[in-house]
Short mmCIF file of N, CA, C and O in Angstrom, two decimals:
data_model
loop_
_atom_site.label_atom_id
_atom_site.label_comp_id
_atom_site.label_asym_id
_atom_site.label_seq_id
_atom_site.Cartn_x
_atom_site.Cartn_y
_atom_site.Cartn_z
N UNK A 14 -27.60 34.53 84.73
CA UNK A 14 -26.38 34.06 84.12
C UNK A 14 -26.14 34.87 82.84
O UNK A 14 -27.01 34.97 81.99
N UNK A 15 -24.96 35.40 82.70
CA UNK A 15 -24.68 36.22 81.52
C UNK A 15 -24.36 35.34 80.32
O UNK A 15 -24.06 34.15 80.45
N UNK A 16 -24.42 35.94 79.16
CA UNK A 16 -24.12 35.22 77.93
C UNK A 16 -22.67 34.73 77.92
O UNK A 16 -22.37 33.66 77.40
N UNK A 17 -21.77 35.51 78.52
CA UNK A 17 -20.36 35.14 78.59
C UNK A 17 -20.17 33.85 79.38
O UNK A 17 -19.40 32.98 78.99
N UNK A 18 -20.87 33.72 80.49
CA UNK A 18 -20.75 32.51 81.32
C UNK A 18 -21.35 31.29 80.63
O UNK A 18 -20.83 30.19 80.74
N UNK A 19 -22.44 31.51 79.93
CA UNK A 19 -23.05 30.41 79.19
C UNK A 19 -22.10 29.93 78.10
O UNK A 19 -21.90 28.71 77.92
N UNK A 20 -21.49 30.85 77.37
CA UNK A 20 -20.55 30.49 76.32
C UNK A 20 -19.34 29.77 76.88
O UNK A 20 -18.85 28.79 76.30
N UNK A 21 -18.85 30.23 78.04
CA UNK A 21 -17.71 29.57 78.67
C UNK A 21 -18.07 28.15 79.10
O UNK A 21 -17.30 27.21 78.89
N UNK A 22 -19.24 27.98 79.70
CA UNK A 22 -19.67 26.65 80.14
C UNK A 22 -19.82 25.70 78.95
O UNK A 22 -19.38 24.55 79.00
N UNK A 23 -20.42 26.18 77.87
CA UNK A 23 -20.58 25.34 76.68
C UNK A 23 -19.23 24.99 76.05
O UNK A 23 -19.03 23.87 75.56
N UNK A 24 -18.30 25.93 76.08
CA UNK A 24 -16.96 25.67 75.56
C UNK A 24 -16.24 24.63 76.40
O UNK A 24 -15.55 23.75 75.87
N UNK A 25 -16.38 24.71 77.72
CA UNK A 25 -15.77 23.71 78.60
C UNK A 25 -16.36 22.33 78.37
O UNK A 25 -15.62 21.33 78.32
N UNK A 26 -17.67 22.27 78.21
CA UNK A 26 -18.32 20.98 77.94
C UNK A 26 -17.84 20.42 76.60
O UNK A 26 -17.52 19.23 76.49
N UNK A 27 -17.77 21.27 75.59
CA UNK A 27 -17.30 20.83 74.28
C UNK A 27 -15.86 20.35 74.32
O UNK A 27 -15.52 19.33 73.72
N UNK A 28 -15.00 21.09 75.03
CA UNK A 28 -13.59 20.70 75.13
C UNK A 28 -13.46 19.37 75.87
O UNK A 28 -12.70 18.49 75.46
N UNK A 29 -14.20 19.21 76.96
CA UNK A 29 -14.15 17.95 77.72
C UNK A 29 -14.63 16.79 76.86
O UNK A 29 -14.04 15.70 76.89
N UNK A 30 -15.68 16.99 76.09
CA UNK A 30 -16.21 15.92 75.25
C UNK A 30 -15.21 15.52 74.18
O UNK A 30 -14.97 14.33 73.96
N UNK A 31 -14.61 16.49 73.49
CA UNK A 31 -13.70 16.15 72.40
C UNK A 31 -12.42 15.52 72.95
O UNK A 31 -11.83 14.64 72.32
N UNK A 32 -11.99 15.93 74.14
CA UNK A 32 -10.83 15.28 74.77
C UNK A 32 -11.18 13.84 75.14
O UNK A 32 -10.37 12.92 74.94
N UNK A 33 -12.39 13.62 75.66
CA UNK A 33 -12.83 12.26 75.98
C UNK A 33 -12.85 11.38 74.73
O UNK A 33 -12.38 10.23 74.75
N UNK A 34 -13.37 11.90 73.64
CA UNK A 34 -13.41 11.13 72.39
C UNK A 34 -11.99 10.82 71.94
O UNK A 34 -11.69 9.68 71.53
N UNK A 35 -11.10 11.79 72.01
CA UNK A 35 -9.72 11.57 71.61
C UNK A 35 -9.02 10.52 72.46
O UNK A 35 -8.30 9.66 71.94
N UNK A 36 -9.24 10.58 73.76
CA UNK A 36 -8.62 9.60 74.65
C UNK A 36 -9.16 8.20 74.36
O UNK A 36 -8.41 7.23 74.37
N UNK A 37 -10.44 8.10 74.05
CA UNK A 37 -11.00 6.78 73.74
C UNK A 37 -10.40 6.22 72.45
O UNK A 37 -10.18 5.01 72.35
N UNK A 38 -10.09 7.07 71.47
CA UNK A 38 -9.45 6.59 70.24
C UNK A 38 -8.01 6.17 70.49
O UNK A 38 -7.52 5.26 69.84
N UNK A 39 -7.33 6.83 71.43
CA UNK A 39 -5.94 6.47 71.70
C UNK A 39 -5.86 5.21 72.56
O UNK A 39 -5.04 4.32 72.30
N UNK A 40 -6.70 5.09 73.58
CA UNK A 40 -6.61 3.97 74.51
C UNK A 40 -7.32 2.71 74.03
O UNK A 40 -6.85 1.61 74.30
N UNK A 41 -8.45 2.84 73.37
CA UNK A 41 -9.21 1.67 72.94
C UNK A 41 -9.74 1.87 71.52
O UNK A 41 -10.95 1.96 71.30
N UNK A 42 -8.85 1.93 70.54
CA UNK A 42 -9.32 2.20 69.18
C UNK A 42 -10.18 1.08 68.60
O UNK A 42 -11.04 1.33 67.76
N UNK A 43 -9.97 -0.17 69.07
CA UNK A 43 -10.76 -1.28 68.52
C UNK A 43 -12.24 -1.13 68.84
O UNK A 43 -13.10 -1.37 68.00
N UNK A 44 -12.54 -0.74 70.08
CA UNK A 44 -13.95 -0.59 70.47
C UNK A 44 -14.56 0.70 69.95
O UNK A 44 -15.76 0.77 69.69
N UNK A 45 -13.74 1.71 69.77
CA UNK A 45 -14.23 3.00 69.29
C UNK A 45 -14.44 3.00 67.78
O UNK A 45 -15.24 3.77 67.26
N UNK A 46 -13.73 2.12 67.08
CA UNK A 46 -13.81 2.09 65.62
C UNK A 46 -15.22 1.81 65.13
O UNK A 46 -15.67 2.41 64.16
N UNK A 47 -15.94 0.92 65.82
CA UNK A 47 -17.30 0.62 65.36
C UNK A 47 -18.22 1.81 65.53
O UNK A 47 -19.12 2.04 64.71
N UNK A 48 -18.01 2.63 66.55
CA UNK A 48 -18.80 3.83 66.73
C UNK A 48 -18.48 4.90 65.70
O UNK A 48 -19.27 5.80 65.43
N UNK A 49 -17.29 4.79 65.11
CA UNK A 49 -16.87 5.73 64.09
C UNK A 49 -17.43 5.36 62.73
O UNK A 49 -17.40 6.14 61.80
N UNK A 50 -17.95 4.13 62.60
CA UNK A 50 -18.54 3.71 61.35
C UNK A 50 -17.72 2.70 60.59
O UNK A 50 -18.06 2.33 59.47
N UNK A 51 -16.61 2.25 61.17
CA UNK A 51 -15.80 1.23 60.52
C UNK A 51 -16.32 -0.15 60.92
O UNK A 51 -16.51 -0.43 62.09
N UNK A 52 -16.57 -1.03 59.96
CA UNK A 52 -17.13 -2.34 60.30
C UNK A 52 -16.15 -3.23 61.06
O UNK A 52 -16.55 -4.08 61.82
N UNK A 53 -14.85 -3.05 60.85
CA UNK A 53 -13.85 -3.84 61.56
C UNK A 53 -12.58 -3.02 61.69
O UNK A 53 -12.45 -1.94 61.12
N UNK A 54 -11.64 -3.56 62.47
CA UNK A 54 -10.38 -2.86 62.68
C UNK A 54 -9.63 -2.76 61.36
O UNK A 54 -9.44 -3.75 60.66
N UNK A 55 -9.17 -1.55 60.97
CA UNK A 55 -8.43 -1.41 59.71
C UNK A 55 -7.07 -2.12 59.77
O UNK A 55 -6.48 -2.23 60.84
N UNK A 56 -6.60 -2.58 58.63
CA UNK A 56 -5.34 -3.32 58.57
C UNK A 56 -4.27 -2.46 57.90
O UNK A 56 -4.56 -1.55 57.14
N UNK A 57 -3.01 -2.78 58.19
CA UNK A 57 -1.88 -2.10 57.56
C UNK A 57 -1.73 -0.66 58.05
O UNK A 57 -1.90 -0.36 59.23
N UNK A 58 -1.41 0.20 57.11
CA UNK A 58 -1.20 1.61 57.44
C UNK A 58 -2.47 2.30 57.91
O UNK A 58 -2.42 3.32 58.59
N UNK A 59 -3.61 1.76 57.58
CA UNK A 59 -4.88 2.38 57.97
C UNK A 59 -5.11 2.29 59.47
O UNK A 59 -5.91 3.04 60.03
N UNK A 60 -4.42 1.38 60.15
CA UNK A 60 -4.59 1.23 61.60
C UNK A 60 -4.14 2.46 62.37
O UNK A 60 -4.66 2.75 63.45
N UNK A 61 -3.18 3.19 61.84
CA UNK A 61 -2.69 4.39 62.52
C UNK A 61 -3.66 5.56 62.40
O UNK A 61 -3.55 6.54 63.14
N UNK A 62 -4.63 5.46 61.51
CA UNK A 62 -5.58 6.55 61.31
C UNK A 62 -6.34 6.89 62.59
O UNK A 62 -6.51 8.06 62.93
N UNK A 63 -6.80 5.87 63.31
CA UNK A 63 -7.59 6.13 64.51
C UNK A 63 -6.74 6.75 65.61
O UNK A 63 -7.23 7.59 66.36
N UNK A 64 -5.48 6.35 65.71
CA UNK A 64 -4.60 7.00 66.69
C UNK A 64 -4.38 8.46 66.34
O UNK A 64 -4.37 9.32 67.22
N UNK A 65 -4.19 8.74 65.06
CA UNK A 65 -4.02 10.13 64.65
C UNK A 65 -5.29 10.94 64.90
O UNK A 65 -5.22 12.10 65.32
N UNK A 66 -6.44 10.33 64.68
CA UNK A 66 -7.70 11.01 64.96
C UNK A 66 -7.82 11.32 66.44
O UNK A 66 -8.25 12.40 66.83
N UNK A 67 -7.41 10.38 67.28
CA UNK A 67 -7.45 10.61 68.72
C UNK A 67 -6.53 11.74 69.15
O UNK A 67 -6.92 12.60 69.94
N UNK A 68 -5.33 11.77 68.61
CA UNK A 68 -4.39 12.83 68.95
C UNK A 68 -4.91 14.18 68.46
O UNK A 68 -4.81 15.20 69.15
N UNK A 69 -5.52 14.20 67.27
CA UNK A 69 -6.08 15.44 66.75
C UNK A 69 -7.22 15.94 67.65
O UNK A 69 -7.32 17.14 67.94
N UNK A 70 -8.07 15.03 68.09
CA UNK A 70 -9.18 15.43 68.96
C UNK A 70 -8.69 15.94 70.30
O UNK A 70 -9.20 16.94 70.82
N UNK A 71 -7.70 15.28 70.88
CA UNK A 71 -7.14 15.74 72.16
C UNK A 71 -6.53 17.13 71.99
O UNK A 71 -6.75 18.03 72.81
N UNK A 72 -5.79 17.33 70.91
CA UNK A 72 -5.17 18.63 70.65
C UNK A 72 -6.23 19.71 70.46
O UNK A 72 -6.08 20.83 70.97
N UNK A 73 -7.31 19.39 69.77
CA UNK A 73 -8.38 20.37 69.58
C UNK A 73 -8.99 20.78 70.92
O UNK A 73 -9.26 21.96 71.15
N UNK A 74 -9.22 19.82 71.79
CA UNK A 74 -9.75 20.14 73.11
C UNK A 74 -8.80 20.98 73.94
O UNK A 74 -9.22 21.91 74.63
N UNK A 75 -7.51 20.68 73.86
CA UNK A 75 -6.52 21.46 74.60
C UNK A 75 -6.44 22.88 74.07
O UNK A 75 -6.29 23.84 74.85
N UNK A 76 -6.56 23.05 72.76
CA UNK A 76 -6.55 24.41 72.19
C UNK A 76 -7.75 25.21 72.70
O UNK A 76 -7.61 26.39 73.06
N UNK A 77 -8.91 24.57 72.78
CA UNK A 77 -10.09 25.27 73.31
C UNK A 77 -9.85 25.68 74.76
O UNK A 77 -10.14 26.81 75.15
N UNK A 78 -9.29 24.77 75.56
CA UNK A 78 -9.00 25.10 76.96
C UNK A 78 -7.95 26.20 77.08
O UNK A 78 -8.06 27.08 77.95
N UNK A 79 -6.94 26.18 76.20
CA UNK A 79 -5.92 27.23 76.23
C UNK A 79 -6.51 28.59 75.88
O UNK A 79 -6.17 29.61 76.50
N UNK A 80 -7.41 28.62 74.90
CA UNK A 80 -8.06 29.89 74.54
C UNK A 80 -8.93 30.40 75.69
O UNK A 80 -8.98 31.60 75.95
N UNK A 81 -9.61 29.49 76.38
CA UNK A 81 -10.41 29.90 77.53
C UNK A 81 -9.53 30.41 78.66
O UNK A 81 -9.86 31.40 79.31
N UNK A 82 -8.40 29.74 78.90
CA UNK A 82 -7.49 30.17 79.96
C UNK A 82 -6.88 31.54 79.66
O UNK A 82 -6.64 32.33 80.57
N UNK A 83 -6.65 31.83 78.37
CA UNK A 83 -6.11 33.12 77.97
C UNK A 83 -7.18 34.19 77.85
O UNK A 83 -6.89 35.32 77.46
N UNK A 84 -8.42 33.82 78.18
CA UNK A 84 -9.57 34.72 78.08
C UNK A 84 -9.75 35.26 76.66
O UNK A 84 -10.16 36.40 76.45
N UNK A 85 -9.43 34.42 75.71
CA UNK A 85 -9.60 34.76 74.30
C UNK A 85 -10.98 34.28 73.88
O UNK A 85 -11.20 33.10 73.63
N UNK A 86 -11.91 35.16 73.82
CA UNK A 86 -13.29 34.80 73.53
C UNK A 86 -13.60 34.76 72.04
O UNK A 86 -14.62 34.25 71.63
N UNK A 87 -12.74 35.34 71.24
CA UNK A 87 -13.00 35.39 69.81
C UNK A 87 -11.72 34.99 69.09
O UNK A 87 -10.74 35.70 69.12
N UNK A 88 -11.74 33.82 68.47
CA UNK A 88 -10.55 33.34 67.77
C UNK A 88 -10.96 32.68 66.47
O UNK A 88 -11.86 31.85 66.45
N UNK A 89 -10.30 33.06 65.40
CA UNK A 89 -10.55 32.41 64.12
C UNK A 89 -9.69 31.16 64.06
O UNK A 89 -8.59 31.13 64.57
N UNK A 90 -10.16 30.10 63.39
CA UNK A 90 -9.37 28.87 63.32
C UNK A 90 -8.08 29.02 62.53
O UNK A 90 -7.16 28.28 62.73
N UNK A 91 -8.03 29.97 61.63
CA UNK A 91 -6.85 30.16 60.80
C UNK A 91 -6.87 31.59 60.27
O UNK A 91 -7.92 32.16 60.08
N UNK A 92 -5.70 32.17 60.01
CA UNK A 92 -5.69 33.51 59.42
C UNK A 92 -6.40 33.55 58.07
O UNK A 92 -6.92 34.57 57.67
N UNK A 93 -6.47 32.43 57.37
CA UNK A 93 -7.13 32.38 56.07
C UNK A 93 -8.65 32.57 56.19
O UNK A 93 -9.30 32.90 55.23
N UNK A 94 -9.20 32.35 57.38
CA UNK A 94 -10.63 32.45 57.58
C UNK A 94 -11.05 33.83 58.05
O UNK A 94 -12.21 34.10 58.25
N UNK A 95 -10.11 34.71 58.25
CA UNK A 95 -10.42 36.04 58.74
C UNK A 95 -11.22 36.81 57.68
O UNK A 95 -10.91 36.75 56.49
N UNK A 96 -12.25 37.54 58.11
CA UNK A 96 -13.02 38.30 57.12
C UNK A 96 -12.19 39.39 56.46
O UNK A 96 -12.53 39.86 55.39
N UNK A 97 -11.10 39.79 57.08
CA UNK A 97 -10.24 40.83 56.49
C UNK A 97 -9.17 40.24 55.58
O UNK A 97 -8.43 40.95 54.95
N UNK A 98 -9.08 38.91 55.54
CA UNK A 98 -8.07 38.25 54.74
C UNK A 98 -8.46 38.31 53.27
O UNK A 98 -9.61 38.10 52.91
N UNK A 99 -7.47 38.58 52.38
CA UNK A 99 -7.80 38.62 50.97
C UNK A 99 -8.13 37.22 50.43
O UNK A 99 -8.68 37.09 49.36
N UNK A 100 -7.82 36.16 51.20
CA UNK A 100 -8.07 34.80 50.75
C UNK A 100 -9.33 34.19 51.36
O UNK A 100 -9.56 33.00 51.23
N UNK A 101 -10.12 34.98 52.04
CA UNK A 101 -11.33 34.43 52.68
C UNK A 101 -12.34 34.00 51.62
O UNK A 101 -12.35 34.48 50.50
N UNK A 102 -13.21 33.10 52.02
CA UNK A 102 -14.17 32.52 51.08
C UNK A 102 -15.30 33.48 50.75
O UNK A 102 -16.07 33.23 49.84
N UNK A 103 -15.46 34.56 51.47
CA UNK A 103 -16.59 35.47 51.22
C UNK A 103 -16.34 36.40 50.08
O UNK A 103 -15.29 36.64 49.62
#
């Protein structure tokens, strides 16, 4: 098995896992909240936080799948993180 196939398989597993986590936050936030470290369901505006977290996780998984489908094996999360960027942290 080549290194490329191993990386692809691990990326698929990671994308599937983060999509699963996101779906669980969207469909059953009450049961998932305790696994996130919240002692009880948040009240008021804080209740939307878990739905937003779920949507963010689903989107992250879809982005990983889109990069794999485009055969993009090397992608920086943002132009600001590029080593050639004048704003990089290095």
